[in-house]
């Protein structure tokens, strides 16, 4: 996921924001940006299942359509930002509308394996949650699910999109896991968590660790539908392996009609905690010897 191509797509969004006359402030309004670019935005029923939005071109006239089945304001905004990505990212127009006209159907929200769709998703994340503004906001927000919810309120983005951006920008060791039933849909790890020795990525379709809170939560579908929440102590080693215990907190929330569950794993153990203990011993020993 942290492919240079995707990182550049997010950067492109931030460059676009920097080039506007008004300085960026949260929340960023993708509808207003479309208006500035003279792109008409309309709600329209999707023609195929899973379609989040469409980019339409007729001559030099562009339109963005977002699927009416999308109830969540955050996801609508993300879908519009995704289409703006197709409009603004180099090479996208030729790829998604190869005949120079017609309609491109999108599947936004980090669900499509198509690299153009993924680039447009990363563009959308960068546009709605610019790195500098998010990092600054996170310094006031604590950690874990609470920070994700505050970021979602501030940026008017969905919990999952906010959680992914949180994992990208936080200095804390966290992982974001989205699951359905007993299976992992995807997982993002923060930079500082990735630096621990021997941790493995949770792969798509892998089973959740046996006995974890998320597994118990998902065994009752009503928990997911009713957006219930739960938390428990956990050891991140149960999730990612590795050579040492990583005690932490597992926070779980059902994503309602989306049918998925969001889990935030947070540990306060720091990479160099062990080394620091050793340094401390070394620095003390000579004194005792004196
Ligand atoms: Zn698309």
Short mmCIF file of N, CA and C in Angstrom, two decimals, residues 16-17 20 24-36 41 73 77 80-81 84 127-128 155-156:
data_model
loop_
_atom_site.label_atom_id
_atom_site.label_comp_id
_atom_site.label_asym_id
_atom_site.label_seq_id
_atom_site.Cartn_x
_atom_site.Cartn_y
_atom_site.Cartn_z
N UNK A 16 -2.38 20.29 -5.30
CA UNK A 16 -3.56 20.98 -5.84
C UNK A 16 -4.13 21.95 -4.81
N UNK A 17 -4.25 21.48 -3.55
CA UNK A 17 -4.77 22.35 -2.49
C UNK A 17 -3.89 23.57 -2.29
N UNK A 20 -4.50 26.47 -4.67
CA UNK A 20 -5.76 27.24 -4.65
C UNK A 20 -5.53 28.60 -3.98
N UNK A 24 -5.79 25.98 2.69
CA UNK A 24 -6.60 24.83 3.06
C UNK A 24 -6.91 24.82 4.55
N UNK A 25 -8.17 24.55 4.89
CA UNK A 25 -8.53 24.33 6.28
C UNK A 25 -9.57 23.20 6.31
N UNK A 26 -9.64 22.49 7.44
CA UNK A 26 -10.54 21.35 7.54
C UNK A 26 -11.94 21.79 7.95
N UNK A 27 -13.01 21.18 7.46
CA UNK A 27 -12.98 20.13 6.43
C UNK A 27 -12.81 20.70 5.01
N UNK A 28 -12.15 19.93 4.16
CA UNK A 28 -12.03 20.29 2.74
C UNK A 28 -13.34 19.88 2.05
N UNK A 29 -13.88 20.76 1.22
CA UNK A 29 -15.16 20.47 0.57
C UNK A 29 -14.94 20.08 -0.91
N UNK A 30 -15.05 18.78 -1.23
CA UNK A 30 -14.81 18.34 -2.61
C UNK A 30 -15.88 18.86 -3.59
N UNK A 31 -17.10 19.15 -3.07
CA UNK A 31 -18.15 19.69 -3.93
C UNK A 31 -17.77 21.09 -4.40
N UNK A 32 -17.20 21.87 -3.48
CA UNK A 32 -16.77 23.22 -3.83
C UNK A 32 -15.63 23.18 -4.84
N UNK A 33 -14.71 22.23 -4.65
CA UNK A 33 -13.59 22.11 -5.60
C UNK A 33 -14.12 21.76 -6.98
N UNK A 34 -15.10 20.85 -7.06
CA UNK A 34 -15.69 20.49 -8.35
C UNK A 34 -16.29 21.74 -9.01
N UNK A 35 -16.97 22.56 -8.21
CA UNK A 35 -17.56 23.80 -8.76
C UNK A 35 -16.46 24.71 -9.32
N UNK A 36 -15.36 24.83 -8.58
CA UNK A 36 -14.25 25.67 -9.04
C UNK A 36 -13.71 25.18 -10.38
N UNK A 41 -21.77 18.28 -10.32
CA UNK A 41 -21.90 17.09 -9.46
C UNK A 41 -23.38 16.79 -9.24
N UNK A 73 -22.44 10.52 4.57
CA UNK A 73 -21.91 11.77 4.01
C UNK A 73 -20.41 11.64 3.74
N UNK A 77 -18.56 12.17 0.08
CA UNK A 77 -17.49 13.14 -0.12
C UNK A 77 -16.24 12.45 -0.66
N UNK A 80 -16.73 11.62 -4.38
CA UNK A 80 -16.54 12.79 -5.24
C UNK A 80 -15.05 13.13 -5.34
N UNK A 81 -14.34 13.04 -4.22
CA UNK A 81 -12.89 13.32 -4.22
C UNK A 81 -12.14 12.30 -5.09
N UNK A 84 -12.52 13.37 -8.61
CA UNK A 84 -11.63 14.52 -8.84
C UNK A 84 -10.21 14.01 -9.11
N UNK A 127 -6.55 14.61 -0.41
CA UNK A 127 -7.32 15.83 -0.62
C UNK A 127 -8.15 16.17 0.62
N UNK A 128 -8.83 15.16 1.18
CA UNK A 128 -9.74 15.41 2.30
C UNK A 128 -9.01 15.46 3.64
N UNK A 155 -12.67 16.11 9.60
CA UNK A 155 -12.48 16.07 8.14
C UNK A 155 -13.76 15.70 7.40
N UNK A 156 -14.81 15.31 8.14
CA UNK A 156 -16.05 14.79 7.55
C UNK A 156 -15.74 13.63 6.59
#
